Short mmCIF file of C-alpha atoms and ligand atoms in Angstrom, two decimals:
data_model
loop_
_atom_site.label_atom_id
_atom_site.label_comp_id
_atom_site.label_asym_id
_atom_site.label_seq_id
_atom_site.Cartn_x
_atom_site.Cartn_y
_atom_site.Cartn_z
CA MET A 1 187.22 -147.95 -71.30
CA LEU A 2 189.31 -150.28 -69.23
CA ARG A 3 191.14 -147.32 -67.79
CA PHE A 4 187.78 -145.92 -66.66
CA ALA A 5 186.79 -149.23 -65.15
CA LEU A 6 190.05 -149.35 -63.24
CA LEU A 7 189.53 -145.83 -62.01
CA PHE A 8 186.09 -146.72 -60.71
CA THR A 9 187.46 -149.77 -59.07
CA ALA A 10 190.06 -147.70 -57.30
CA LEU A 11 187.51 -145.13 -56.22
CA PHE A 12 185.06 -147.73 -55.02
CA MET A 13 187.79 -149.38 -53.04
CA ALA A 14 188.73 -146.10 -51.48
CA PHE A 15 185.22 -145.48 -50.24
CA SER A 16 184.26 -148.99 -49.41
CA PRO A 17 183.81 -149.20 -45.65
CA ALA A 18 185.40 -151.99 -43.72
CA ARG A 19 182.91 -154.80 -43.53
CA ALA A 20 182.28 -157.63 -41.20
CA GLN A 21 180.90 -160.85 -42.59
CA ALA A 22 177.26 -160.26 -41.79
CA ALA A 23 173.91 -160.30 -43.54
CA PRO A 24 173.35 -157.17 -45.67
CA LYS A 25 171.67 -154.40 -43.72
CA GLU A 26 168.31 -153.09 -44.85
CA ALA A 27 169.65 -149.52 -44.92
CA ASP A 28 172.52 -150.54 -47.22
CA ILE A 29 170.12 -152.37 -49.51
CA GLU A 30 167.96 -149.25 -49.72
CA ALA A 31 171.04 -147.13 -50.46
CA TYR A 32 171.93 -149.41 -53.38
CA ARG A 33 168.40 -149.17 -54.71
CA ALA A 34 168.51 -145.38 -54.45
CA LEU A 35 171.76 -145.41 -56.40
CA VAL A 36 170.21 -147.44 -59.20
CA ALA A 37 167.19 -145.12 -59.22
CA LEU A 38 169.63 -142.42 -60.36
CA ASP A 39 170.58 -144.63 -63.33
CA GLN A 40 166.99 -144.23 -64.47
CA GLY A 41 166.92 -140.40 -64.32
CA MET B 1 170.83 -140.87 -66.14
CA ILE B 2 169.85 -143.06 -69.06
CA THR B 3 166.68 -141.02 -69.62
CA ALA B 4 168.63 -137.77 -69.96
CA GLY B 5 171.56 -139.33 -71.82
CA TYR B 6 169.42 -141.18 -74.31
CA ARG B 7 167.26 -138.15 -75.00
CA LEU B 8 170.30 -135.92 -75.64
CA ALA B 9 172.15 -138.53 -77.71
CA LYS B 10 169.09 -139.32 -79.84
CA ALA B 11 167.97 -135.76 -80.54
CA ASN B 12 171.47 -134.79 -81.65
CA ALA B 13 172.24 -137.93 -83.65
CA PRO B 14 172.14 -136.09 -87.03
CA PHE B 15 175.23 -134.12 -85.97
CA CYS B 16 177.30 -136.87 -84.36
CA LYS B 17 180.14 -138.43 -86.29
CA ASN B 18 180.41 -141.38 -83.93
CA LYS B 19 177.14 -143.20 -83.43
CA TRP B 20 176.11 -146.54 -82.11
CA ARG B 21 172.81 -148.29 -81.74
CA ASN B 22 171.66 -147.73 -78.21
CA PRO B 23 168.93 -149.93 -76.72
CA GLY B 24 168.23 -147.39 -73.97
CA TRP B 25 169.31 -149.37 -70.95
CA VAL B 26 171.94 -149.27 -68.24
CA LEU B 27 173.50 -152.58 -67.28
CA HIS B 28 174.96 -153.35 -63.89
CA SER B 29 176.61 -156.22 -62.11
CA TYR B 30 176.78 -157.04 -58.43
CA GLN B 31 180.53 -157.15 -58.98
CA GLN B 32 180.72 -153.40 -59.43
CA TYR B 33 179.42 -152.62 -55.94
CA PRO B 34 181.54 -152.25 -52.82
CA ASP B 35 179.54 -155.05 -51.22
CA ARG B 36 178.34 -157.70 -53.65
CA ASP B 37 176.12 -159.44 -51.10
CA THR B 38 174.23 -156.22 -50.45
CA ALA B 39 173.90 -155.75 -54.22
CA ARG B 40 172.55 -159.27 -54.60
CA ALA B 41 170.07 -158.66 -51.80
CA ALA B 42 168.97 -155.36 -53.34
CA PHE B 43 168.50 -156.75 -56.86
CA ASP B 44 167.78 -160.33 -57.82
CA PHE B 45 170.43 -160.93 -60.46
CA PRO B 46 169.41 -163.86 -62.69
CA LEU B 47 172.97 -163.69 -64.10
CA PRO B 48 175.95 -161.58 -63.02
CA VAL B 49 174.97 -158.73 -65.37
CA ALA B 50 171.41 -157.41 -65.55
CA ILE B 51 169.43 -154.37 -66.68
CA ALA B 52 169.57 -151.66 -64.01
CA ALA B 53 167.42 -149.07 -65.74
CA LEU B 54 165.49 -148.52 -68.95
CA VAL B 55 164.44 -145.45 -70.90
CA GLU B 56 160.65 -145.26 -70.78
CA GLY B 57 159.41 -145.75 -74.33
CA GLY B 58 162.95 -146.52 -75.53
CA PRO B 59 163.86 -149.48 -77.75
CA ALA B 60 164.42 -151.96 -74.91
CA ASP B 61 161.25 -150.89 -73.11
CA GLN B 62 159.23 -151.21 -76.31
CA ALA B 63 160.70 -154.65 -76.90
CA GLY B 64 159.23 -155.68 -73.55
CA LEU B 65 162.47 -155.86 -71.56
CA ARG B 66 162.26 -155.06 -67.87
CA THR B 67 164.75 -153.98 -65.24
CA GLY B 68 166.34 -156.92 -63.46
CA GLU B 69 166.43 -159.10 -66.57
CA SER B 70 169.58 -160.60 -68.07
CA PHE B 71 170.75 -161.98 -71.41
CA SER B 72 171.67 -165.60 -71.59
CA ASP B 73 172.89 -166.15 -75.14
CA LEU B 74 175.19 -163.37 -76.27
CA PRO B 75 177.23 -164.28 -79.34
CA GLY B 76 180.49 -165.95 -78.51
CA GLY B 77 178.98 -166.88 -75.17
CA ILE B 78 180.00 -165.35 -71.92
CA TRP B 79 181.93 -167.30 -69.41
CA TRP B 80 180.95 -165.52 -66.26
CA GLY B 81 183.54 -167.26 -64.17
CA ALA B 82 183.31 -167.78 -60.45
CA ASP B 83 183.16 -164.79 -58.15
CA PRO B 84 186.61 -164.13 -56.78
CA VAL B 85 186.99 -165.11 -53.15
CA ARG B 86 188.25 -161.68 -52.22
CA HIS B 87 185.80 -159.11 -53.58
CA LYS B 88 187.22 -156.20 -55.51
CA PRO B 89 184.56 -153.95 -57.10
CA SER B 90 184.89 -154.14 -60.87
CA PHE B 91 183.03 -153.00 -63.98
CA ALA B 92 184.77 -155.65 -66.08
CA LEU B 93 181.70 -157.84 -66.61
CA VAL B 94 179.48 -154.90 -67.54
CA ASP B 95 182.16 -153.77 -69.95
CA ILE B 96 182.28 -157.19 -71.62
CA VAL B 97 178.51 -157.38 -72.04
CA ASN B 98 178.37 -153.80 -73.36
CA ILE B 99 180.98 -154.65 -75.98
CA ARG B 100 179.23 -157.89 -76.98
CA VAL B 101 175.86 -156.20 -77.26
CA ASN B 102 177.33 -153.35 -79.26
CA ALA B 103 178.89 -155.80 -81.70
CA LEU B 104 175.54 -157.55 -82.01
CA PHE B 105 173.75 -154.31 -82.89
CA ASP B 106 176.51 -153.23 -85.24
CA GLY B 107 174.98 -155.14 -88.15
CA GLY B 108 172.17 -152.60 -88.36
CA GLN B 109 169.30 -155.08 -88.25
CA ALA B 110 166.79 -156.26 -85.71
CA VAL B 111 168.47 -158.38 -83.07
CA GLY B 112 167.01 -161.28 -81.15
CA LEU B 113 168.00 -161.66 -77.50
CA LEU B 114 167.30 -164.55 -75.18
CA VAL B 115 166.14 -162.97 -71.95
CA ARG B 116 166.20 -164.42 -68.49
CA GLY B 117 163.97 -162.95 -65.79
CA LYS B 118 163.41 -163.93 -62.20
CA PRO B 119 164.50 -167.39 -61.05
CA GLY B 120 161.89 -169.94 -62.09
CA GLU B 121 160.57 -167.86 -64.99
CA ALA B 122 160.95 -169.32 -68.48
CA GLU B 123 163.47 -167.67 -70.79
CA ARG B 124 161.97 -165.79 -73.68
CA ARG B 125 163.16 -164.26 -76.90
CA VAL B 126 162.72 -160.59 -77.65
CA THR B 127 163.52 -158.67 -80.80
CA ILE B 128 165.02 -155.24 -80.56
CA GLU B 129 165.95 -152.75 -83.24
CA PRO B 130 167.55 -149.71 -81.64
CA PRO B 131 168.36 -146.57 -83.64
CA ALA B 132 171.91 -145.27 -84.02
CA ILE B 133 172.44 -142.31 -81.71
CA CYS B 134 175.47 -140.33 -80.49
CA ALA B 135 177.89 -142.90 -79.09
CA SER B 136 178.21 -142.94 -75.31
CA TYR B 137 177.38 -145.10 -72.34
CA PHE B 138 175.76 -143.28 -69.45
CA ILE B 139 176.55 -144.24 -65.89
CA ILE B 140 176.21 -143.01 -62.33
CA SER B 141 179.27 -143.52 -60.14
CA SER B 142 179.18 -143.81 -56.37
CA ASN B 143 182.74 -142.79 -55.73
CA GLY B 144 181.83 -140.42 -52.91
CA GLN B 145 183.00 -137.50 -55.06
CA ASP B 146 180.93 -134.63 -56.29
CA ASP B 147 181.94 -134.73 -59.93
CA ALA B 148 181.32 -135.85 -63.50
CA GLY B 149 183.51 -136.99 -66.36
CA ALA B 150 183.76 -138.22 -69.93
CA ASP B 151 186.43 -140.53 -71.31
CA GLY B 152 185.36 -140.77 -74.95
CA GLN B 153 183.04 -143.72 -74.42
CA TYR B 154 181.44 -143.23 -71.03
CA VAL B 155 179.58 -140.26 -69.65
CA ARG B 156 179.70 -140.46 -65.88
CA VAL B 157 177.95 -138.36 -63.26
CA SER B 158 178.53 -139.05 -59.60
CA ALA B 159 175.56 -139.84 -57.40
CA ALA B 160 176.39 -136.83 -55.22
CA LEU B 161 176.33 -134.42 -58.17
CA ALA B 162 173.13 -135.97 -59.54
CA GLN B 163 171.49 -135.41 -56.16
CA TYR B 164 172.70 -131.81 -56.12
CA THR B 165 170.56 -130.96 -59.16
CA PRO B 166 166.97 -129.99 -58.30
CA ASP B 167 165.34 -130.88 -61.62
CA ALA B 168 165.71 -132.82 -64.85
CA ASP B 169 166.86 -129.77 -66.81
CA GLU B 170 169.81 -128.98 -64.54
CA PHE B 171 170.77 -132.62 -64.45
CA ALA B 172 170.60 -132.66 -68.26
CA ALA B 173 172.95 -129.66 -68.32
CA ILE B 174 175.66 -131.75 -66.64
CA VAL B 175 175.07 -134.74 -68.90
CA ALA B 176 175.07 -132.46 -71.98
CA HIS B 177 178.44 -130.94 -71.00
CA GLU B 178 180.03 -134.38 -70.60
CA LEU B 179 178.38 -135.77 -73.73
CA ALA B 180 179.74 -132.74 -75.59
CA HIS B 181 183.28 -133.76 -74.56
CA ASN B 182 182.69 -137.20 -76.11
CA ILE B 183 181.04 -135.88 -79.28
CA LEU B 184 183.94 -133.45 -79.79
CA GLU B 185 186.43 -136.27 -79.14
CA HIS B 186 188.27 -134.21 -76.57
CA ARG B 187 189.96 -137.15 -74.92
CA LYS B 188 191.44 -138.16 -78.26
CA ARG B 189 192.49 -134.60 -79.04
CA LEU B 190 194.18 -134.08 -75.67
CA ASP B 191 195.94 -137.44 -75.96
CA ALA B 192 197.15 -136.57 -79.46
CA MET B 193 198.53 -133.29 -78.14
CA ASN B 194 200.28 -135.23 -75.43
CA VAL B 195 198.64 -133.02 -72.88
CA GLN B 196 199.76 -133.52 -69.32
CA ARG B 197 197.32 -134.96 -66.87
CA GLY B 198 197.89 -134.97 -63.15
CA ILE B 199 199.53 -131.89 -61.75
CA GLY B 200 201.00 -130.95 -65.15
CA ARG B 201 197.57 -130.05 -66.49
CA MET B 202 197.59 -126.88 -64.44
CA PHE B 203 200.37 -125.24 -66.41
CA GLY B 204 201.27 -123.85 -69.82
CA LYS B 205 200.20 -125.60 -73.00
CA SER B 206 198.27 -128.31 -71.16
CA LYS B 207 196.25 -125.80 -69.20
CA LYS B 208 195.38 -123.91 -72.38
CA ALA B 209 194.28 -127.09 -74.14
CA PHE B 210 192.10 -128.10 -71.20
CA LEU B 211 190.47 -124.68 -71.01
CA GLN B 212 189.73 -124.80 -74.74
CA THR B 213 188.00 -128.17 -74.45
CA GLU B 214 186.00 -126.98 -71.45
CA MET B 215 184.84 -123.90 -73.30
CA GLU B 216 183.78 -125.96 -76.30
CA ALA B 217 181.90 -128.44 -74.12
CA ASP B 218 180.00 -125.56 -72.49
CA GLN B 219 179.22 -124.03 -75.89
CA LEU B 220 178.00 -127.26 -77.41
CA SER B 221 176.06 -128.32 -74.30
CA VAL B 222 173.29 -125.75 -74.67
CA TRP B 223 172.73 -126.69 -78.33
CA LEU B 224 172.42 -130.32 -77.33
CA MET B 225 169.93 -129.32 -74.63
CA VAL B 226 167.73 -127.21 -76.92
CA ASN B 227 167.64 -129.97 -79.55
CA ALA B 228 166.54 -132.46 -76.89
CA GLY B 229 163.80 -130.15 -75.59
CA TYR B 230 165.53 -129.14 -72.36
CA ASP B 231 165.63 -125.57 -71.07
CA PRO B 232 169.16 -124.32 -71.84
CA ALA B 233 168.86 -121.67 -69.12
CA ALA B 234 169.10 -124.56 -66.65
CA ALA B 235 172.85 -124.67 -67.38
CA VAL B 236 173.08 -121.05 -66.25
CA ARG B 237 170.95 -121.73 -63.17
CA PHE B 238 173.19 -124.65 -62.28
CA TRP B 239 176.30 -122.45 -62.26
CA GLN B 240 174.57 -119.64 -60.42
CA ARG B 241 174.08 -122.04 -57.50
CA ARG B 242 177.11 -124.21 -57.95
CA GLY B 243 179.62 -121.38 -58.51
CA PRO B 244 179.18 -119.67 -55.13
CA ASP B 245 179.02 -123.11 -53.45
CA LYS B 246 182.29 -124.08 -55.08
CA ASP B 247 183.97 -120.83 -54.11
CA LYS B 248 183.52 -121.98 -50.53
CA GLY B 249 185.49 -125.09 -51.43
CA LEU B 250 189.21 -125.63 -51.12
CA PHE B 251 190.78 -124.57 -54.39
CA SER B 252 190.31 -124.61 -58.11
CA ASP B 253 192.93 -126.33 -60.22
CA GLY B 254 192.61 -123.73 -62.96
CA THR B 255 191.69 -126.22 -65.69
CA HIS B 256 188.07 -125.06 -65.64
CA MET B 257 187.11 -121.45 -66.12
CA GLY B 258 185.62 -119.45 -63.32
CA TRP B 259 181.87 -119.93 -63.08
CA ARG B 260 181.09 -116.33 -64.03
CA ASP B 261 182.95 -116.77 -67.32
CA ARG B 262 181.19 -120.04 -67.92
CA ILE B 263 177.81 -118.37 -67.44
CA LYS B 264 178.79 -115.69 -69.99
CA ILE B 265 179.75 -118.35 -72.53
CA LEU B 266 176.54 -120.27 -71.96
CA GLN B 267 174.45 -117.11 -72.27
CA ALA B 268 176.15 -116.07 -75.51
CA GLU B 269 175.30 -119.46 -77.03
CA ILE B 270 171.73 -119.29 -75.78
CA GLU B 271 171.35 -115.85 -77.38
CA HIS B 272 172.72 -117.23 -80.64
CA ILE B 273 170.21 -120.09 -80.57
CA GLN B 274 167.36 -117.65 -79.87
CA THR B 275 168.04 -115.90 -83.17
CA LEU B 276 167.24 -119.14 -85.03
CA ASN B 277 163.84 -120.38 -86.16
CA GLN B 278 162.61 -122.40 -83.20
CA ASN B 279 160.14 -124.29 -85.38
CA ARG B 280 163.00 -125.93 -87.22
CA LEU B 281 164.66 -128.28 -84.80
CA PRO B 282 167.20 -129.68 -84.49
CA HIS B 283 169.67 -126.81 -84.86
CA GLU B 284 173.06 -127.69 -86.24
CA PRO B 285 175.61 -126.71 -83.58
CA PRO B 286 178.35 -124.57 -85.22
CA LEU B 287 181.03 -126.64 -83.46
CA LEU B 288 179.76 -129.79 -85.15
CA ALA B 289 179.37 -128.29 -88.64
CA LYS B 290 183.15 -128.62 -88.98
CA MET B 291 183.31 -132.23 -87.87
ZN1 LIG C 301 184.28 -130.56 -68.78
#
């Protein structure tokens, strides 16, 4: 299980865009909500 | 994801050796996202781990739990800790809560949970008594890849692959294949055989072992689908679209069969199922009769 978690962490890191310290963008917030909508499916 | 996973795991529970009591929810934490501030803005987390999704009509839904709510009194307590200064996406907190909750349900009785909703709302106690179903957690990953996987405990489908499927039946076909890997304990079997991962999986004994597990997962998947009320032909439809799409891709590592062979295997199983009395569900999958 931990191994899986580590894998995810690595993958997330790999695809995490470089970020500036700014307020979350509305488009990003919507993207996160869309992602969680898939959890429901 | 949880809707399909729960439905498959529940309908096939009589044939699963490993079961656990599943409340029918997916938990998430802002710590698992690439940007935790965006996650916090998207979802009001009352505590670092909250309910992301619920099966409609499932145990948690019936107990009155709602998405966005958290648990504030898990046995042994949870020390959430401070958020690390430098954010590194991690499923560690979700993992901890999943393990705690599982231990709580293990006793087999109704379980009381102290639930925390939106800030300012009073905490309340709910009682939940989930049934034991085929053991797996179901999660969507956002790794940018177009893939799915099963590690013995988790069934994971990437967001990209989930979006590729046009309907619930084709999506269920992917979940059923991965759940089949977990039910058949393929991870354990491959580990016991000392099968090579990485590049080594493409050759010799390791390749053969991988192909065997893939064939079994395909075979079992359609039985799981039929028992859960999904159209098993959706697995065939999926490969009829996906196969030609994949052929345009870079290369196949040889650990999965060609899509035409997979369709033949799926169709043979579907024909077998069609010879059975459809009024007597669920059907015992031949692969699980031995387990
Ligand atoms: Zn597979």
